Amino acid sequence: MLEMYQKKPFLLELRSSKWLIAITIFAAIFTVGEKPGSQYYEEQSNLPNHIVPVTPFALVDRIGVPEKDVQFWSSTFLAVFGGSSLLASPFVGWFTNRSSSRQVPFLSAVGLGCVATIIYAVGTNTAFLTIGRCIQGLSVSILFAVGLAHLVDTVGRDEVGQWIGFVLSGMNIGVMVSPFLGGLVYDKAGYYSVFIMCLGVLAFVFLLRISIIERGTAAKYEKRSSMGGEAGYGTYATEQNTESYVRAPSIHSDSGSSTGECSSTEAMETEPSEQDRLLPSSTTGQEYSAKPQNRHNFFSRRFPVMTALLTSPRIITAWFGCFIHIAVITAFDAVLPIFVRTTFGWHATGAGLVFLAVTIPAILGAVIGGLSDRFGPRVIALAGLVIATPSVGLLGLVRHDGVGQIVLLCVLLACTGIGLNVLLAPLASDMSFVVEQLNEENPGLLDSAGAYAQAYSIFNSGLAAGMVAGPLWAGFIYSKTNWAIMNGTLAGLCALGAIPVVG
């Protein structure tokens, strides 16, 4: 069976390298943050060139929506996007678990992103734009689940946090640069050019993905050379792993007998270094034994992997942390422009620039993930909540115009951004460790690498739920009370998130 793998493809090492795979997933997640529109809307026509909200202008100029309804439709599109992603997440994980490779669902997601962008570009009524946002939400749910699962398949467990931090930073970097790029292109080349730029980015991601050779396939090609050469890397990092993956006798077997068909996860379990866990030693396997208790339950029989994941306390903790991260960010996305306008008299430019204080710390994602790899996900995630909780609460002290108040606002927003980004990467990486733990305690239940995709579909559902709840909650509380009380409720949410992390 190995004869067909004797001839190596062109640039095999580069095309199966973790750097290329990570950059591809980073670029895909970047498209999540790169939006052709913005929440910010300026009623005047003389907007600065570097921030031009495309969607509000399309609503007014192309569709004829009254200016007073623009904010409503912008918020509605955001809720539709988050809601469709939330509803699609469980099915995405289940479907990906049955896919023979990561490539087909990933490229399908990129294709859906292109369809959504085209609908958004040519749509002439709010129904078309709503459909476009639904499709975009589905695309994002697939990209997150498949992309992060593919990354975990590729990198070694001692580097999971670092690499996940790197690729997740693409989302917030997209949020940072898209208003500037979209505004510049809109101003210089017109409406359709903005969407052509978005399609160009998606096409670039598509080309990157089809150039990749998955590590499972690369391991088969590398079998002969790896027996006498250097070890590989990632999930298939060792000679032993490569041997197991291509169904050769397991060198870890006491009896020396051949193994059957081994999945990449099983190969990973035979690696002795995998016994060293990043989580505190007090964590026991019993805490995460999530085998379904009721085999007569339809859901547990039909979806055993998802049932095992959803009954794991660590998975629920990670989900809640993801929910908090995006809920607070989107809450500020909805309310901050209104607050700075009424308090400081700022318009779109000031609102866009001050929001950068929240998103810029995302560039530290790889550093934060590296700290998680070294000290453990729980410690770093708790540190993020400790930073974010008082920072969000103290934002209520900003109440009137003045240089000191502006400085205080920027500093506290920056601290909030740091805390929220310190929270996200460790919880995302811990999900992969939960899958490994459950696989050890439930032999035969999670014996497929597809379990990672289902775990990260849960991760994406947390982000999607936060994207829906954050703006709705913040907008409601701010309209009924004030800025200080709104921030107090968000700080309480962050404090609440520390309870399962500590426990």
Short mmCIF file of C-alpha atoms in Angstrom, two decimals:
data_model
loop_
_atom_site.label_atom_id
_atom_site.label_comp_id
_atom_site.label_asym_id
_atom_site.label_seq_id
_atom_site.Cartn_x
_atom_site.Cartn_y
_atom_site.Cartn_z
CA MET A 1 0.00 0.00 0.00
CA LEU A 2 2.95 2.32 0.48
CA GLU A 3 4.14 2.24 -3.15
CA MET A 4 1.73 5.03 -4.06
CA TYR A 5 3.39 7.24 -1.42
CA GLN A 6 7.00 6.66 -2.51
CA LYS A 7 7.15 9.71 -4.79
CA LYS A 8 6.97 12.88 -2.76
CA PRO A 9 4.86 15.78 -4.00
CA PHE A 10 6.57 19.05 -4.90
CA LEU A 11 7.63 21.03 -1.79
CA LEU A 12 6.18 18.42 0.55
CA GLU A 13 7.93 19.76 3.65
CA LEU A 14 6.75 23.34 3.04
CA ARG A 15 3.21 22.38 2.06
CA SER A 16 2.76 20.24 5.18
CA SER A 17 4.59 22.61 7.53
CA LYS A 18 2.87 23.94 10.59
CA TRP A 19 3.79 27.49 9.58
CA LEU A 20 1.91 27.31 6.28
CA ILE A 21 -1.07 25.60 7.90
CA ALA A 22 -1.16 28.17 10.72
CA ILE A 23 -0.90 31.10 8.29
CA THR A 24 -3.75 29.65 6.22
CA ILE A 25 -6.00 29.32 9.27
CA PHE A 26 -4.95 32.81 10.45
CA ALA A 27 -5.94 34.23 7.06
CA ALA A 28 -9.27 32.39 7.16
CA ILE A 29 -10.09 33.69 10.65
CA PHE A 30 -8.93 37.15 9.53
CA THR A 31 -11.84 37.14 7.06
CA VAL A 32 -14.20 36.76 10.05
CA GLY A 33 -13.07 40.15 11.33
CA GLU A 34 -12.81 41.68 7.86
CA LYS A 35 -16.32 42.99 7.23
CA PRO A 36 -17.49 45.18 4.36
CA GLY A 37 -19.65 47.13 6.79
CA SER A 38 -19.48 48.65 10.24
CA GLN A 39 -21.69 49.43 13.18
CA TYR A 40 -20.59 53.03 13.14
CA TYR A 41 -22.79 55.41 11.20
CA GLU A 42 -22.13 59.07 10.51
CA GLU A 43 -25.12 61.13 9.46
CA GLN A 44 -22.96 63.79 7.84
CA SER A 45 -21.54 63.23 4.37
CA ASN A 46 -18.00 64.51 4.98
CA LEU A 47 -16.62 61.39 6.67
CA PRO A 48 -12.83 61.12 6.95
CA ASN A 49 -11.32 58.99 4.23
CA HIS A 50 -9.87 56.34 6.53
CA ILE A 51 -13.17 55.25 8.13
CA VAL A 52 -16.15 54.88 5.84
CA PRO A 53 -18.94 52.50 6.97
CA VAL A 54 -20.00 50.74 3.79
CA THR A 55 -23.11 48.94 5.05
CA PRO A 56 -24.87 52.04 6.43
CA PHE A 57 -24.31 53.88 3.16
CA ALA A 58 -25.60 50.89 1.21
CA LEU A 59 -28.72 50.81 3.39
CA VAL A 60 -29.45 54.48 2.77
CA ASP A 61 -28.23 55.04 -0.79
CA ARG A 62 -28.90 51.68 -2.44
CA ILE A 63 -31.86 50.26 -0.52
CA GLY A 64 -33.57 53.42 0.69
CA VAL A 65 -33.67 52.65 4.41
CA PRO A 66 -34.43 55.82 6.45
CA GLU A 67 -31.44 57.12 8.37
CA LYS A 68 -33.23 56.65 11.69
CA ASP A 69 -33.49 52.88 10.99
CA VAL A 70 -29.86 52.32 10.01
CA GLN A 71 -28.70 51.44 13.52
CA PHE A 72 -31.58 48.99 13.89
CA TRP A 73 -30.69 47.13 10.70
CA SER A 74 -26.96 47.14 11.50
CA SER A 75 -27.71 45.52 14.86
CA THR A 76 -30.17 43.11 13.22
CA PHE A 77 -27.56 41.94 10.71
CA LEU A 78 -25.09 41.34 13.53
CA ALA A 79 -27.68 39.31 15.45
CA VAL A 80 -28.56 37.32 12.32
CA PHE A 81 -24.88 36.58 11.72
CA GLY A 82 -24.34 35.39 15.28
CA GLY A 83 -27.60 33.47 15.41
CA SER A 84 -26.96 31.53 12.21
CA SER A 85 -23.45 30.69 13.35
CA LEU A 86 -24.80 29.53 16.72
CA LEU A 87 -27.47 27.30 15.18
CA ALA A 88 -25.07 25.83 12.63
CA SER A 89 -22.26 25.01 15.06
CA PRO A 90 -23.51 21.62 16.37
CA PHE A 91 -24.26 20.36 12.86
CA VAL A 92 -20.91 21.60 11.56
CA GLY A 93 -19.01 19.57 14.15
CA TRP A 94 -21.08 16.47 13.45
CA PHE A 95 -20.61 16.82 9.67
CA THR A 96 -16.88 17.47 9.94
CA ASN A 97 -16.48 14.38 12.12
CA ARG A 98 -17.67 12.32 9.14
CA SER A 99 -15.55 14.04 6.52
CA SER A 100 -12.57 12.12 5.16
CA SER A 101 -10.35 15.21 5.32
CA ARG A 102 -10.29 18.77 6.59
CA GLN A 103 -10.04 20.20 3.08
CA VAL A 104 -13.58 19.66 1.79
CA PRO A 105 -15.46 21.41 4.64
CA PHE A 106 -12.81 24.16 4.80
CA LEU A 107 -13.07 24.96 1.08
CA SER A 108 -16.87 24.74 1.34
CA ALA A 109 -16.74 27.42 4.03
CA VAL A 110 -14.59 29.66 1.85
CA GLY A 111 -17.03 29.14 -1.02
CA LEU A 112 -19.97 30.08 1.21
CA GLY A 113 -18.05 33.19 2.25
CA CYS A 114 -17.71 34.17 -1.40
CA VAL A 115 -21.44 33.62 -2.00
CA ALA A 116 -22.32 35.74 1.04
CA THR A 117 -20.01 38.54 -0.13
CA ILE A 118 -21.55 38.56 -3.62
CA ILE A 119 -25.09 38.64 -2.19
CA TYR A 120 -24.08 41.52 0.05
CA ALA A 121 -22.60 43.39 -2.92
CA VAL A 122 -25.56 43.06 -5.29
CA GLY A 123 -28.39 43.00 -2.74
CA THR A 124 -31.01 45.68 -3.25
CA ASN A 125 -33.21 45.04 -0.22
CA THR A 126 -32.83 44.09 3.42
CA ALA A 127 -33.99 40.51 2.75
CA PHE A 128 -30.99 39.91 0.49
CA LEU A 129 -28.59 41.34 3.05
CA THR A 130 -30.16 39.20 5.77
CA ILE A 131 -29.67 36.07 3.66
CA GLY A 132 -26.08 37.12 3.03
CA ARG A 133 -25.41 37.46 6.75
CA CYS A 134 -26.98 34.03 7.41
CA ILE A 135 -24.68 32.40 4.88
CA GLN A 136 -21.72 34.30 6.29
CA GLY A 137 -22.54 32.99 9.78
CA LEU A 138 -22.60 29.41 8.48
CA SER A 139 -19.27 29.97 6.72
CA VAL A 140 -17.66 31.29 9.89
CA SER A 141 -18.89 28.38 12.02
CA ILE A 142 -17.24 25.92 9.61
CA LEU A 143 -13.99 27.90 9.40
CA PHE A 144 -13.61 28.02 13.17
CA ALA A 145 -14.41 24.36 13.79
CA VAL A 146 -12.38 22.91 10.93
CA GLY A 147 -9.54 25.43 11.09
CA LEU A 148 -8.81 25.06 14.79
CA ALA A 149 -9.19 21.27 14.62
CA HIS A 150 -6.72 21.16 11.74
CA LEU A 151 -4.28 23.28 13.72
CA VAL A 152 -4.46 20.94 16.72
CA ASP A 153 -3.89 18.01 14.35
CA THR A 154 -0.71 19.68 13.14
CA VAL A 155 1.17 21.21 16.07
CA GLY A 156 2.59 19.42 19.08
CA ARG A 157 0.60 19.56 22.33
CA ASP A 158 3.35 21.60 24.01
CA GLU A 159 2.72 24.38 21.45
CA VAL A 160 -1.06 24.27 21.13
CA GLY A 161 -1.66 27.43 23.15
CA GLN A 162 0.93 29.46 21.28
CA TRP A 163 -0.38 28.55 17.84
CA ILE A 164 -4.05 28.91 18.75
CA GLY A 165 -3.27 32.34 20.19
CA PHE A 166 -1.62 33.27 16.91
CA VAL A 167 -4.48 32.20 14.64
CA LEU A 168 -7.21 33.67 16.88
CA SER A 169 -5.46 37.04 16.77
CA GLY A 170 -6.45 37.11 13.10
CA MET A 171 -10.07 37.80 14.06
CA ASN A 172 -9.35 40.98 16.00
CA ILE A 173 -6.69 42.13 13.56
CA GLY A 174 -9.36 41.87 10.87
CA VAL A 175 -11.64 44.03 13.00
CA MET A 176 -8.83 46.58 13.34
CA VAL A 177 -7.80 46.93 9.71
CA SER A 178 -11.07 46.36 7.84
CA PRO A 179 -12.59 49.82 8.52
CA PHE A 180 -9.39 51.47 7.30
CA LEU A 181 -8.97 49.28 4.21
CA GLY A 182 -12.68 49.36 3.40
CA GLY A 183 -12.84 53.11 3.80
CA LEU A 184 -9.78 53.71 1.66
CA VAL A 185 -10.97 51.45 -1.15
CA TYR A 186 -14.52 52.83 -0.96
CA ASP A 187 -13.24 56.39 -1.20
CA LYS A 188 -10.78 55.74 -4.05
CA ALA A 189 -12.50 53.07 -6.13
CA GLY A 190 -16.17 52.93 -5.19
CA TYR A 191 -18.70 50.58 -3.62
CA TYR A 192 -18.10 47.37 -5.56
CA SER A 193 -14.34 47.59 -5.17
CA VAL A 194 -14.73 46.95 -1.43
CA PHE A 195 -16.38 43.61 -2.12
CA ILE A 196 -13.86 42.73 -4.83
CA MET A 197 -11.16 43.24 -2.19
CA CYS A 198 -13.02 40.88 0.18
CA LEU A 199 -13.36 38.27 -2.57
CA GLY A 200 -9.64 38.63 -3.26
CA VAL A 201 -8.81 37.81 0.35
CA LEU A 202 -11.09 34.76 0.25
CA ALA A 203 -9.51 33.63 -3.02
CA PHE A 204 -6.08 33.93 -1.40
CA VAL A 205 -7.27 31.73 1.50
CA PHE A 206 -8.66 29.22 -1.03
CA LEU A 207 -5.31 29.00 -2.86
CA LEU A 208 -3.42 28.59 0.39
CA ARG A 209 -5.69 25.74 1.47
CA ILE A 210 -5.49 23.75 -1.75
CA SER A 211 -1.69 24.01 -1.61
CA ILE A 212 -1.60 22.35 1.83
CA ILE A 213 -0.83 18.66 2.25
CA GLU A 214 -2.40 17.41 5.46
CA ARG A 215 -0.01 15.88 7.96
CA GLY A 216 -1.74 12.50 7.81
CA THR A 217 -0.99 12.27 4.09
CA ALA A 218 2.49 13.77 4.49
CA ALA A 219 3.32 11.16 7.14
CA LYS A 220 2.74 8.40 4.60
CA TYR A 221 5.05 10.03 2.08
CA GLU A 222 7.68 10.62 4.74
CA LYS A 223 7.64 7.06 6.08
CA ARG A 224 10.81 5.86 4.41
CA SER A 225 12.91 8.95 5.09
CA SER A 226 11.64 9.37 8.65
CA MET A 227 12.92 5.92 9.65
CA GLY A 228 16.48 7.14 9.35
CA GLY A 229 16.11 10.90 9.39
CA GLU A 230 14.86 13.62 11.64
CA ALA A 231 11.54 13.43 13.37
CA GLY A 232 8.66 15.41 12.03
CA TYR A 233 6.49 17.71 14.03
CA GLY A 234 2.98 18.31 15.21
CA THR A 235 0.47 15.55 15.72
CA TYR A 236 2.67 13.28 13.63
CA ALA A 237 5.83 14.56 15.25
CA THR A 238 7.73 11.37 15.80
CA GLU A 239 8.91 8.31 13.97
CA GLN A 240 6.65 6.23 16.16
CA ASN A 241 3.62 8.32 15.27
CA THR A 242 4.34 8.09 11.56
CA GLU A 243 4.68 4.32 11.83
CA SER A 244 1.37 4.04 13.66
CA TYR A 245 -0.44 6.24 11.22
CA VAL A 246 0.54 4.11 8.21
CA ARG A 247 -0.64 0.98 10.05
CA ALA A 248 2.80 -0.46 10.74
CA PRO A 249 3.54 -2.41 13.95
CA SER A 250 3.46 -0.22 17.05
CA ILE A 251 6.89 0.04 18.64
CA HIS A 252 5.20 0.90 21.94
CA SER A 253 3.38 -2.44 22.12
CA ASP A 254 4.65 -4.77 24.84
CA SER A 255 3.81 -7.82 22.79
CA GLY A 256 5.29 -6.46 19.61
CA SER A 257 2.15 -7.30 17.69
CA SER A 258 0.83 -5.17 14.90
CA THR A 259 -1.81 -2.62 15.55
CA GLY A 260 -4.94 -2.28 13.51
CA GLU A 261 -6.05 0.82 11.80
CA CYS A 262 -4.80 3.65 13.98
CA SER A 263 -6.15 7.12 13.95
CA SER A 264 -3.92 10.16 14.41
CA THR A 265 -5.34 10.54 17.93
CA GLU A 266 -4.33 7.00 18.83
CA ALA A 267 -0.86 7.65 17.53
CA MET A 268 -0.67 10.73 19.67
CA GLU A 269 -1.60 8.70 22.75
CA THR A 270 1.37 6.33 22.24
CA GLU A 271 3.86 9.16 22.54
CA PRO A 272 5.39 9.05 26.07
CA SER A 273 5.80 12.83 26.32
CA GLU A 274 2.06 13.24 25.98
CA GLN A 275 1.66 12.17 29.62
CA ASP A 276 2.88 15.56 30.85
CA ARG A 277 -0.22 17.74 31.23
CA LEU A 278 -0.36 21.51 31.34
CA LEU A 279 -3.24 21.65 33.80
CA PRO A 280 -2.67 21.62 37.57
CA SER A 281 -1.89 18.22 39.00
CA SER A 282 -4.96 18.42 41.24
CA THR A 283 -7.13 17.91 38.20
CA THR A 284 -8.23 14.31 38.06
CA GLY A 285 -9.60 12.21 35.29
CA GLN A 286 -12.75 11.52 37.27
CA GLU A 287 -13.79 15.14 36.95
CA TYR A 288 -13.97 14.81 33.19
CA SER A 289 -15.37 11.35 32.78
CA ALA A 290 -18.18 12.27 30.44
CA LYS A 291 -19.38 8.96 29.05
CA PRO A 292 -23.16 9.23 28.63
CA GLN A 293 -24.92 7.72 31.61
CA ASN A 294 -28.17 6.96 29.86
CA ARG A 295 -27.63 4.87 26.76
CA HIS A 296 -31.38 4.86 26.10
CA ASN A 297 -31.33 8.61 25.53
CA PHE A 298 -31.71 9.36 21.84
CA PHE A 299 -29.21 12.22 21.78
CA SER A 300 -26.49 10.26 23.60
CA ARG A 301 -26.93 7.28 21.29
CA ARG A 302 -27.07 9.36 18.10
CA PHE A 303 -24.35 11.86 19.05
CA PRO A 304 -22.08 10.13 21.58
CA VAL A 305 -19.05 12.36 20.97
CA MET A 306 -21.01 15.58 21.36
CA THR A 307 -22.69 14.20 24.47
CA ALA A 308 -19.33 13.38 26.03
CA LEU A 309 -18.04 16.86 25.26
CA LEU A 310 -21.12 18.71 26.51
CA THR A 311 -21.04 16.88 29.83
CA SER A 312 -17.41 17.85 30.49
CA PRO A 313 -17.07 20.71 33.02
CA ARG A 314 -13.94 21.96 31.26
CA ILE A 315 -15.74 22.22 27.93
CA ILE A 316 -18.58 24.18 29.54
CA THR A 317 -16.04 26.44 31.26
CA ALA A 318 -14.30 27.10 27.95
CA TRP A 319 -17.65 27.79 26.28
CA PHE A 320 -18.58 30.31 28.97
CA GLY A 321 -15.19 32.01 28.67
CA CYS A 322 -15.63 32.35 24.91
CA PHE A 323 -19.10 33.75 25.48
CA ILE A 324 -17.74 36.36 27.92
CA HIS A 325 -14.92 37.37 25.58
CA ILE A 326 -17.07 38.15 22.58
CA ALA A 327 -20.10 39.40 24.53
CA VAL A 328 -18.06 42.18 26.19
CA ILE A 329 -16.32 43.14 22.93
CA THR A 330 -19.55 43.31 20.92
CA ALA A 331 -21.27 45.15 23.78
CA PHE A 332 -18.71 47.92 23.44
CA ASP A 333 -19.00 47.72 19.67
CA ALA A 334 -22.70 48.55 20.00
CA VAL A 335 -22.64 51.13 22.81
CA LEU A 336 -19.21 52.79 22.76
CA PRO A 337 -19.86 54.87 19.57
CA ILE A 338 -23.04 56.27 21.14
CA PHE A 339 -21.34 56.96 24.47
CA VAL A 340 -18.35 58.86 23.03
CA ARG A 341 -20.65 60.84 20.78
CA THR A 342 -22.91 62.01 23.59
CA THR A 343 -20.07 62.48 26.11
CA PHE A 344 -17.19 63.86 24.03
CA GLY A 345 -18.97 64.98 20.86
CA TRP A 346 -16.99 62.51 18.74
CA HIS A 347 -18.20 61.06 15.46
CA ALA A 348 -17.17 57.96 13.48
CA THR A 349 -13.45 58.72 13.52
CA GLY A 350 -13.14 59.04 17.27
CA ALA A 351 -15.38 56.04 17.91
CA GLY A 352 -13.37 53.87 15.54
CA LEU A 353 -10.00 54.93 16.92
CA VAL A 354 -10.91 54.53 20.59
CA PHE A 355 -12.23 51.01 19.87
CA LEU A 356 -8.71 50.09 18.71
CA ALA A 357 -7.68 50.20 22.36
CA VAL A 358 -9.79 47.06 22.91
CA THR A 359 -8.66 45.18 19.80
CA ILE A 360 -4.93 46.01 19.54
CA PRO A 361 -3.94 43.67 22.43
CA ALA A 362 -5.00 40.79 20.16
CA ILE A 363 -1.60 40.98 18.48
CA LEU A 364 -0.19 39.44 21.66
CA GLY A 365 -2.15 36.24 21.02
CA ALA A 366 0.90 34.06 20.34
CA VAL A 367 2.66 35.36 23.46
CA ILE A 368 -0.41 34.70 25.60
CA GLY A 369 -0.73 31.21 24.15
CA GLY A 370 2.93 30.54 24.92
CA LEU A 371 2.36 31.53 28.55
CA SER A 372 -0.59 29.14 28.60
CA ASP A 373 1.64 26.33 27.35
CA ARG A 374 4.15 27.06 30.09
CA PHE A 375 1.99 27.76 33.13
CA GLY A 376 -1.25 26.00 32.23
CA PRO A 377 -4.55 27.24 30.73
CA ARG A 378 -6.33 27.67 34.06
CA VAL A 379 -3.80 30.09 35.58
CA ILE A 380 -3.61 32.30 32.48
CA ALA A 381 -7.38 32.34 31.89
CA LEU A 382 -7.96 33.34 35.50
CA ALA A 383 -5.39 36.12 35.14
CA GLY A 384 -7.33 37.44 32.14
CA LEU A 385 -10.54 37.62 34.13
CA VAL A 386 -8.75 39.28 37.06
CA ILE A 387 -7.53 42.00 34.68
CA ALA A 388 -10.78 42.41 32.76
CA THR A 389 -13.25 42.51 35.66
CA PRO A 390 -12.04 45.69 37.43
CA SER A 391 -11.13 47.34 34.12
CA VAL A 392 -14.67 46.99 32.79
CA GLY A 393 -16.22 48.05 36.11
CA LEU A 394 -14.05 51.16 36.42
CA LEU A 395 -15.13 52.37 32.97
CA GLY A 396 -18.22 53.66 34.77
CA LEU A 397 -16.01 56.44 36.21
CA VAL A 398 -15.82 58.06 32.76
CA ARG A 399 -18.77 60.46 32.87
CA HIS A 400 -17.92 63.83 31.31
CA ASP A 401 -15.72 65.52 28.74
CA GLY A 402 -12.09 66.31 29.51
CA VAL A 403 -8.56 65.22 28.68
CA GLY A 404 -8.21 63.23 31.90
CA GLN A 405 -11.45 61.39 31.26
CA ILE A 406 -10.40 60.55 27.70
CA VAL A 407 -7.06 59.18 28.92
CA LEU A 408 -8.84 57.15 31.59
CA LEU A 409 -11.23 55.74 28.99
CA CYS A 410 -8.39 54.68 26.67
CA VAL A 411 -6.32 53.11 29.46
CA LEU A 412 -9.24 51.13 30.86
CA LEU A 413 -10.31 49.98 27.40
CA ALA A 414 -6.74 48.80 26.73
CA CYS A 415 -6.68 46.89 30.03
CA THR A 416 -10.04 45.38 29.14
CA GLY A 417 -8.69 44.28 25.77
CA ILE A 418 -5.63 42.72 27.38
CA GLY A 419 -7.73 40.83 29.92
CA LEU A 420 -10.20 39.52 27.33
CA ASN A 421 -7.44 38.33 25.00
CA VAL A 422 -5.54 36.70 27.86
CA LEU A 423 -8.75 34.75 28.54
CA LEU A 424 -9.47 33.39 25.08
CA ALA A 425 -6.41 31.47 23.85
CA PRO A 426 -5.89 29.32 27.00
CA LEU A 427 -9.51 28.15 27.01
CA ALA A 428 -9.34 27.35 23.30
CA SER A 429 -6.19 25.28 23.75
CA ASP A 430 -7.62 23.50 26.80
CA MET A 431 -10.41 22.11 24.63
CA SER A 432 -7.89 19.97 22.78
CA PHE A 433 -6.58 18.59 26.08
CA VAL A 434 -10.13 17.71 27.14
CA VAL A 435 -10.55 15.67 23.95
CA GLU A 436 -7.35 13.78 24.75
CA GLN A 437 -8.47 13.14 28.32
CA LEU A 438 -11.90 11.92 27.28
CA ASN A 439 -10.33 9.72 24.63
CA GLU A 440 -8.21 8.03 27.30
CA GLU A 441 -11.15 7.49 29.65
CA ASN A 442 -13.69 6.46 27.00
CA PRO A 443 -11.81 4.10 24.65
CA GLY A 444 -13.48 3.80 21.29
CA LEU A 445 -15.76 6.79 21.83
CA LEU A 446 -13.53 9.66 20.71
CA ASP A 447 -11.11 7.67 18.59
CA SER A 448 -11.33 10.04 15.64
CA ALA A 449 -9.61 13.34 15.00
CA GLY A 450 -13.10 14.60 14.16
CA ALA A 451 -13.72 14.97 17.89
CA TYR A 452 -11.52 18.08 17.74
CA ALA A 453 -13.83 19.58 15.14
CA GLN A 454 -16.86 18.92 17.34
CA ALA A 455 -15.08 20.46 20.32
CA TYR A 456 -14.28 23.60 18.36
CA SER A 457 -17.80 23.80 16.99
CA ILE A 458 -18.82 24.18 20.65
CA PHE A 459 -16.14 26.85 20.98
CA ASN A 460 -17.60 28.70 18.00
CA SER A 461 -21.12 28.44 19.42
CA GLY A 462 -19.89 30.29 22.51
CA LEU A 463 -18.54 33.09 20.33
CA ALA A 464 -21.77 33.19 18.33
CA ALA A 465 -23.97 33.28 21.43
CA GLY A 466 -21.90 36.13 22.85
CA MET A 467 -22.17 38.00 19.57
CA VAL A 468 -25.96 37.87 19.81
CA ALA A 469 -26.30 38.52 23.55
CA GLY A 470 -23.62 41.19 24.00
CA PRO A 471 -25.09 43.99 21.86
CA LEU A 472 -28.68 43.23 22.86
CA TRP A 473 -27.93 43.26 26.58
CA ALA A 474 -25.64 46.30 26.50
CA GLY A 475 -27.99 48.27 24.29
CA PHE A 476 -30.98 47.49 26.49
CA ILE A 477 -29.24 48.33 29.80
CA TYR A 478 -27.62 51.49 28.41
CA SER A 479 -30.92 52.79 27.02
CA LYS A 480 -32.80 52.06 30.26
CA THR A 481 -30.12 53.15 32.76
CA ASN A 482 -26.67 54.61 32.08
CA TRP A 483 -23.08 53.90 31.08
CA ALA A 484 -21.90 53.08 34.62
CA ILE A 485 -24.59 50.49 35.30
CA MET A 486 -24.05 48.86 31.92
CA ASN A 487 -20.34 48.44 32.67
CA GLY A 488 -21.19 47.16 36.13
CA THR A 489 -23.27 44.33 34.64
CA LEU A 490 -20.48 43.44 32.19
CA ALA A 491 -17.95 43.43 35.04
CA GLY A 492 -20.27 41.10 36.96
CA LEU A 493 -20.33 38.78 33.94
CA CYS A 494 -16.51 38.69 33.89
CA ALA A 495 -16.41 37.99 37.64
CA LEU A 496 -18.95 35.21 37.19
CA GLY A 497 -16.68 33.59 34.61
CA ALA A 498 -13.92 33.21 37.21
CA ILE A 499 -16.00 30.80 39.30
CA PRO A 500 -15.82 27.76 36.96
CA VAL A 501 -12.20 28.55 36.09
CA VAL A 502 -11.20 28.44 39.76
CA GLY A 503 -13.41 25.44 40.45
#
